[in-house]
Coordinates of C-alpha atoms and ligand atoms in Angstrom, one line a residue:
M1 CA 25.5 -4.6 -21.7
P2 CA 24.2 -0.9 -21.8
T3 CA 24.1 0.6 -18.5
V4 CA 20.4 1.3 -17.5
T5 CA 19.4 3.8 -14.5
R6 CA 16.8 2.0 -12.4
I7 CA 14.7 4.6 -10.5
F8 CA 13.1 3.7 -7.1
N9 CA 9.5 2.4 -7.9
F10 CA 7.3 2.8 -5.0
A11 CA 4.2 1.7 -6.9
A12 CA 1.7 -0.6 -5.3
G13 CA 1.3 -3.1 -8.1
P14 CA 2.7 -4.3 -10.6
A15 CA 5.6 -3.3 -8.4
V16 CA 9.3 -3.4 -8.2
L17 CA 10.9 -7.0 -8.7
P18 CA 14.3 -8.3 -7.3
L19 CA 17.2 -7.0 -9.5
P20 CA 18.9 -10.5 -9.4
V21 CA 15.6 -11.9 -10.8
L22 CA 15.4 -9.6 -13.8
E23 CA 19.1 -9.8 -14.5
E24 CA 18.8 -13.6 -14.7
A25 CA 15.6 -13.4 -16.7
Q26 CA 17.4 -10.9 -19.3
R27 CA 20.4 -13.3 -19.5
D28 CA 18.3 -16.2 -20.3
L29 CA 15.4 -14.5 -22.1
V30 CA 16.4 -15.3 -25.7
A31 CA 17.4 -19.0 -24.9
L32 CA 17.3 -20.8 -21.6
P33 CA 20.5 -22.6 -21.1
G34 CA 20.7 -26.0 -22.7
V35 CA 17.1 -25.3 -24.3
G36 CA 17.9 -23.1 -27.0
M37 CA 14.6 -21.0 -26.9
S38 CA 12.9 -18.6 -24.5
V39 CA 10.9 -19.8 -21.6
M40 CA 8.0 -17.8 -23.4
E41 CA 8.3 -20.2 -26.5
L42 CA 8.4 -23.2 -24.6
S43 CA 5.6 -25.8 -24.7
H44 CA 3.8 -26.0 -21.2
R45 CA 3.6 -29.9 -22.0
S46 CA 7.3 -30.0 -22.2
K47 CA 9.6 -31.7 -19.6
T48 CA 11.6 -28.5 -19.3
F49 CA 8.5 -26.6 -18.4
E50 CA 7.0 -29.0 -16.0
D51 CA 10.6 -28.9 -14.2
I52 CA 10.4 -25.2 -13.9
L53 CA 6.6 -25.5 -12.6
H54 CA 7.8 -28.0 -10.0
L55 CA 10.8 -26.6 -9.0
A56 CA 9.0 -23.3 -8.2
E57 CA 6.5 -25.1 -6.2
A58 CA 9.1 -27.1 -4.3
D59 CA 11.1 -24.1 -3.3
M60 CA 7.8 -22.4 -2.3
R61 CA 7.1 -25.3 -0.1
A62 CA 10.5 -25.1 1.4
L63 CA 10.5 -21.3 2.0
A64 CA 7.1 -21.4 3.7
A65 CA 7.2 -24.9 5.2
I66 CA 3.9 -25.8 3.3
P67 CA 2.7 -29.4 4.3
E68 CA 1.9 -32.0 1.7
R69 CA -1.8 -31.8 2.7
Y70 CA -1.9 -28.3 1.0
K71 CA -2.1 -27.8 -2.6
V72 CA -0.3 -25.1 -4.6
L73 CA -2.0 -23.6 -7.6
F74 CA -0.8 -21.3 -10.2
L75 CA -3.9 -19.7 -11.8
Q76 CA -4.9 -16.7 -13.5
G77 CA -7.6 -14.0 -13.2
G78 CA -5.8 -12.2 -10.3
A79 CA -6.9 -12.1 -6.8
S80 CA -9.9 -10.7 -8.0
L81 CA -11.0 -14.0 -9.6
Q82 CA -10.4 -15.6 -6.2
F83 CA -13.1 -13.2 -4.7
S84 CA -15.4 -15.5 -6.8
M85 CA -13.8 -18.9 -7.0
V86 CA -13.6 -19.1 -3.0
P87 CA -17.2 -18.8 -2.3
M88 CA -18.1 -20.8 -5.4
N89 CA -16.0 -23.7 -4.1
L90 CA -16.3 -23.3 -0.3
L91 CA -19.7 -21.6 0.3
A92 CA -22.1 -24.4 0.1
P93 CA -26.2 -23.6 0.3
G94 CA -27.3 -23.5 3.8
T95 CA -24.1 -22.2 5.2
T96 CA -22.7 -18.7 5.9
A97 CA -19.2 -17.1 5.1
D98 CA -18.0 -14.5 7.6
Y99 CA -15.9 -11.6 6.2
I100 CA -13.8 -9.0 7.7
D101 CA -14.2 -5.9 6.3
T102 CA -10.9 -3.9 6.6
G103 CA -10.7 -2.1 3.3
S104 CA -11.6 -1.8 -0.3
W105 CA -10.3 -5.1 -1.5
A106 CA -12.3 -6.6 1.4
V107 CA -15.4 -4.8 0.0
K108 CA -14.7 -6.3 -3.4
A109 CA -14.4 -9.9 -2.0
I110 CA -17.6 -9.4 0.0
K111 CA -19.5 -8.3 -3.1
E112 CA -18.7 -11.4 -5.1
A113 CA -19.4 -13.6 -2.1
K114 CA -22.8 -12.2 -1.7
R115 CA -23.7 -13.1 -5.4
V116 CA -23.0 -16.9 -4.3
G117 CA -24.5 -17.4 -0.8
S118 CA -24.9 -16.1 2.6
V119 CA -22.4 -13.7 3.8
N120 CA -21.9 -12.3 7.4
V121 CA -20.0 -9.3 7.7
A122 CA -18.2 -10.2 11.1
A123 CA -16.7 -6.8 11.5
S124 CA -15.9 -3.5 9.7
T125 CA -13.7 -0.6 10.3
K126 CA -15.3 1.6 7.4
A127 CA -16.7 4.1 9.8
E128 CA -13.3 4.9 10.7
G129 CA -12.1 5.1 7.0
Y130 CA -10.4 1.7 7.6
S131 CA -7.6 3.5 9.6
R132 CA -7.3 0.4 12.1
L133 CA -8.1 -3.4 12.0
P134 CA -11.0 -4.7 14.4
T135 CA -10.1 -6.0 17.8
P136 CA -10.8 -9.8 18.5
G137 CA -13.6 -8.7 20.9
E138 CA -15.2 -7.0 17.7
L139 CA -15.6 -10.0 15.6
K140 CA -19.1 -11.3 15.5
L141 CA -18.4 -14.8 14.0
T142 CA -21.1 -17.2 12.8
P143 CA -21.0 -20.7 14.7
G144 CA -20.0 -23.1 12.2
A145 CA -19.0 -20.7 9.4
A146 CA -18.2 -22.0 6.2
Y147 CA -15.1 -20.1 6.4
V148 CA -13.7 -16.7 7.5
H149 CA -12.2 -14.5 5.0
M150 CA -9.6 -11.7 5.8
T151 CA -7.3 -9.4 3.9
G152 CA -3.7 -9.9 5.4
N153 CA -2.4 -6.5 4.3
N154 CA -4.7 -3.7 3.2
T155 CA -2.8 -2.3 0.3
I156 CA -4.6 0.7 0.0
E157 CA -5.2 1.9 3.6
G158 CA -1.9 0.7 4.9
T159 CA -2.8 -1.7 7.7
E160 CA -1.8 -5.0 8.2
W161 CA -2.6 -7.8 10.6
R162 CA 0.3 -8.6 12.9
A163 CA -1.4 -11.5 14.7
L164 CA -4.3 -13.6 13.1
P165 CA -7.7 -12.9 14.1
P166 CA -9.0 -15.6 16.3
V167 CA -11.5 -17.6 14.5
G168 CA -12.2 -20.8 16.1
D169 CA -12.3 -23.8 14.0
A170 CA -13.7 -22.3 10.8
P171 CA -11.0 -22.4 7.9
L172 CA -9.2 -19.0 7.5
V173 CA -9.3 -17.7 4.1
C174 CA -6.6 -15.1 3.4
D175 CA -6.3 -12.7 0.6
A176 CA -2.4 -12.1 1.1
S177 CA -1.9 -10.4 -2.3
S178 CA 0.3 -7.6 -0.8
D179 CA 2.2 -9.3 2.0
I180 CA 2.7 -13.0 1.0
F181 CA 6.2 -14.2 2.0
S182 CA 7.1 -10.9 3.5
R183 CA 7.4 -12.7 6.9
P184 CA 7.1 -16.2 8.2
I185 CA 3.8 -17.6 7.6
D186 CA 2.1 -20.6 9.4
I187 CA 0.3 -22.1 6.6
T188 CA -1.5 -24.7 8.8
K189 CA -3.4 -21.7 10.4
F190 CA -5.1 -21.2 7.0
G191 CA -7.8 -23.2 4.8
V192 CA -6.9 -21.0 1.7
V193 CA -4.3 -18.5 1.0
Y194 CA -4.3 -16.5 -2.3
A195 CA -2.4 -13.7 -3.9
G196 CA -2.1 -12.1 -7.2
A197 CA 1.5 -12.2 -8.0
Q198 CA 2.2 -8.6 -9.1
K199 CA 3.2 -7.2 -5.6
N200 CA 5.4 -9.9 -3.9
L201 CA 5.9 -12.8 -6.3
G202 CA 6.4 -11.8 -9.7
P203 CA 4.8 -10.3 -12.9
S204 CA 1.0 -9.8 -13.1
G205 CA -1.0 -12.5 -14.9
L206 CA -0.4 -15.2 -12.4
T207 CA -2.3 -15.9 -9.2
L208 CA -1.1 -18.3 -6.3
V209 CA -3.6 -20.4 -4.6
I210 CA -2.5 -22.4 -1.4
L211 CA -5.5 -24.5 -0.4
R212 CA -6.0 -27.5 2.2
E213 CA -6.8 -30.7 0.6
D214 CA -9.8 -31.6 2.6
L215 CA -11.8 -28.3 1.3
L216 CA -11.8 -29.6 -2.1
E217 CA -14.7 -32.0 -1.0
R218 CA -16.9 -28.9 -1.1
S219 CA -16.7 -28.2 -4.8
T220 CA -19.7 -29.5 -6.9
D221 CA -19.9 -30.4 -10.7
A222 CA -22.3 -27.7 -11.0
L223 CA -19.2 -25.4 -11.1
H224 CA -17.6 -24.5 -14.6
T225 CA -14.6 -26.5 -15.0
M226 CA -12.0 -23.6 -15.0
L227 CA -13.7 -22.1 -11.9
D228 CA -13.4 -25.6 -10.0
Y229 CA -10.4 -26.0 -7.9
R230 CA -10.5 -29.6 -8.5
T231 CA -9.7 -29.1 -12.2
H232 CA -6.5 -27.3 -11.4
V233 CA -5.3 -29.8 -8.4
Q234 CA -6.0 -32.8 -10.9
N235 CA -4.0 -31.4 -13.7
D236 CA -1.2 -29.8 -11.6
S237 CA -2.1 -26.2 -12.8
L238 CA -1.7 -27.5 -16.4
Y239 CA -5.3 -28.0 -17.3
N240 CA -5.0 -25.1 -19.7
T241 CA -2.0 -23.1 -20.8
P242 CA -0.7 -21.4 -17.8
P243 CA 1.0 -18.0 -17.5
T244 CA 4.2 -19.8 -18.2
F245 CA 6.6 -16.7 -18.0
G246 CA 4.8 -15.7 -14.7
V247 CA 5.6 -19.1 -13.2
Y248 CA 9.1 -19.2 -14.4
M249 CA 9.7 -15.4 -12.7
L250 CA 7.9 -16.7 -9.5
G251 CA 10.2 -19.5 -9.4
L252 CA 13.4 -17.1 -9.6
T253 CA 11.6 -15.1 -7.0
M254 CA 11.4 -18.2 -4.6
K255 CA 15.1 -18.9 -5.4
W256 CA 15.9 -15.3 -4.6
L257 CA 14.1 -15.4 -1.0
L258 CA 15.9 -18.5 0.1
S259 CA 19.2 -16.9 -0.9
L260 CA 18.3 -14.2 1.5
G261 CA 18.2 -16.6 4.2
G262 CA 14.5 -17.4 4.2
L263 CA 11.4 -15.5 5.6
E264 CA 12.9 -14.7 8.9
A265 CA 15.5 -12.8 7.2
V266 CA 13.1 -11.3 5.0
A267 CA 10.9 -10.3 7.9
E268 CA 13.9 -8.6 9.6
M269 CA 14.5 -6.5 6.5
N270 CA 10.9 -5.6 5.9
E271 CA 10.9 -4.4 9.7
R272 CA 13.9 -2.2 9.3
K273 CA 12.7 -0.6 6.1
A274 CA 9.4 0.2 7.3
G275 CA 10.7 1.2 10.6
K276 CA 12.9 3.9 8.9
L277 CA 10.0 5.4 7.1
Y278 CA 7.6 5.3 10.2
A279 CA 10.2 7.1 12.2
E280 CA 10.6 9.7 9.8
I281 CA 6.7 10.3 9.5
D282 CA 6.6 10.4 13.4
R283 CA 9.7 12.7 14.0
T284 CA 8.0 16.1 13.8
G285 CA 4.2 16.1 12.9
F286 CA 4.7 17.7 9.5
Y287 CA 4.0 14.1 8.1
R288 CA 1.1 12.2 9.5
G289 CA 0.5 8.4 9.3
T290 CA -3.0 7.5 8.5
A291 CA -3.1 4.0 10.2
K292 CA -3.5 3.2 13.9
R293 CA 0.3 2.6 14.9
E294 CA -0.6 -0.9 16.1
D295 CA -2.0 -1.8 12.8
R296 CA 0.7 -0.3 10.6
S297 CA 1.6 -2.1 7.3
L298 CA 5.2 -3.0 6.7
M299 CA 4.5 -3.2 2.9
N300 CA 2.3 0.0 2.3
V301 CA 3.2 3.0 4.4
T302 CA 0.5 5.5 4.2
F303 CA 0.8 9.2 5.2
R304 CA -0.4 12.8 4.6
L305 CA 0.9 16.1 4.5
P306 CA -0.5 19.3 6.0
T307 CA -2.4 20.2 2.7
E308 CA -3.4 18.6 -0.4
A309 CA -1.4 21.2 -2.2
L310 CA 1.7 20.0 -0.3
E311 CA 1.0 16.5 -1.2
G312 CA 0.9 17.4 -5.0
A313 CA 4.2 19.3 -4.6
F314 CA 5.9 16.4 -2.7
D315 CA 4.8 13.8 -5.4
T316 CA 6.1 16.3 -8.2
A317 CA 9.5 16.8 -6.5
A318 CA 9.9 13.2 -5.6
T319 CA 9.3 12.1 -9.0
K320 CA 12.1 14.4 -10.2
E321 CA 14.4 12.8 -7.9
G322 CA 13.8 9.5 -9.2
L323 CA 11.3 8.6 -6.3
D324 CA 8.2 7.2 -8.5
G325 CA 5.0 6.1 -7.5
L326 CA 4.4 7.7 -4.1
K327 CA 0.8 9.1 -4.9
G328 CA -1.9 7.4 -2.7
H329 CA -4.5 5.3 -4.1
R330 CA -7.2 7.7 -5.9
S331 CA -9.7 6.6 -3.3
V332 CA -8.0 7.7 -0.3
G333 CA -5.7 10.5 -1.4
G334 CA -2.2 11.3 0.5
M335 CA 0.9 9.5 0.0
R336 CA 1.6 5.8 -0.1
A337 CA 5.3 4.2 -0.3
S338 CA 4.8 0.6 -1.3
I339 CA 8.0 -1.2 0.1
Y340 CA 7.5 -4.8 -0.7
N341 CA 10.3 -7.6 -0.4
A342 CA 12.1 -6.6 -3.5
F343 CA 12.2 -2.7 -2.7
P344 CA 15.6 -1.9 -1.8
E345 CA 16.7 -0.5 1.4
A346 CA 18.6 2.3 -0.5
G347 CA 15.2 3.5 -2.0
V348 CA 13.9 3.9 1.7
D349 CA 17.0 5.8 2.7
A350 CA 16.6 8.0 -0.4
L351 CA 12.9 8.7 0.5
V352 CA 13.7 9.5 4.2
Q353 CA 16.4 12.0 2.9
F354 CA 13.9 13.6 0.6
M355 CA 11.2 13.9 3.3
R356 CA 13.6 15.8 5.4
E357 CA 14.6 18.0 2.8
F358 CA 10.9 18.7 1.7
E359 CA 10.0 19.4 5.3
R360 CA 12.9 21.7 5.8
T361 CA 11.9 23.8 2.6
N362 CA 8.2 23.5 3.1
G363 CA 7.4 23.1 6.8
Ligands
PLP401 C1 -4.0 -5.8 -5.6 C2 -4.9 -6.7 -4.6 C3 -6.0 -7.2 -5.2 C4 -6.2 -7.3 -6.8 O1 -5.4 -8.2 -7.4 P1 -5.6 -8.5 -8.9 O2 -4.6 -9.5 -9.2 O3 -5.4 -7.1 -9.6 O4 -7.1 -9.0 -9.0 C5 -6.6 -7.8 -4.3 N1 -6.4 -7.9 -3.0 C6 -5.3 -7.2 -2.5 C7 -5.1 -7.4 -0.9 C8 -4.5 -6.6 -3.5 O5 -3.3 -5.8 -2.9

């Protein structure tokens, strides 16, 4: 096998995948053992593919202790299509959905929900540049709300909920695209959890939806077939051709997470990685974290340098050192180190080293 050099990829998404997952996929790409063809050439109606899909689901259920009354769906359209499907299925006429506005992705979710029905923005930290999350006391919830929507981790702004917002009896709907399975998750606290796969689960093109069964009663026959959650539940995510390679890769990723020791072990690793970066950011004052300390994300570490010119120089020099993708989202500027589950700790150590050296020569 030719030797390849992998750089440290800090991109926000599509993001770094676990090396053992890539290596297994590479080994079996041309012919799955015992099958004689690539997983990408396999009929989605074949027993082999059904087994791949069911094993991916079973491993996920084991990893996150997902109870039977929750359905696991493998869909397409990204988290962005869930911005529409959630209200189309769950926001019945005459009811109101509460949305917590904590960043750019929440804004997009709110925009789509408003096209469907009545939306109450229960809290927003927009005035503070989304540098923090709302406190429980700031939430203005609707009594009897259809659901409350939250963004688990704000990928662009670098904030992440450590404790869930107290929302009473309303089903909590969570966009978990950028922090799913980065730590233990109590699924029973949610009505729906959804995530685009390309940050913590696998390649882009696949969307995971975990949904409490009783909520399916709200969907109506007025919905288009593909936009109706019931279609995908009734057909085991095989109503139409699913992104088969993505499901396979997600399955390998679930196996990898289990092999690490499960979500407690994964959380410990993520705490350690993010801790090293925040410690460096806080060490002198040359670097400045953009998120309020208590709300800092373990997945997307956002920070600024004294000037935009220095930020440009930092990015250029880092890229040269094999530290790629550190430029912040175009809407907020600054720097962002995305360090999802698959991002290796050695890459964090390399970045800390680089930050010290850059400060020494430019500070
Ligand atoms: C990346 C991201 C999205 C968008 O996901 P797509 O799969 O590209 O639609 C939505 N929400 C959050 C929190 C994200 O990080």
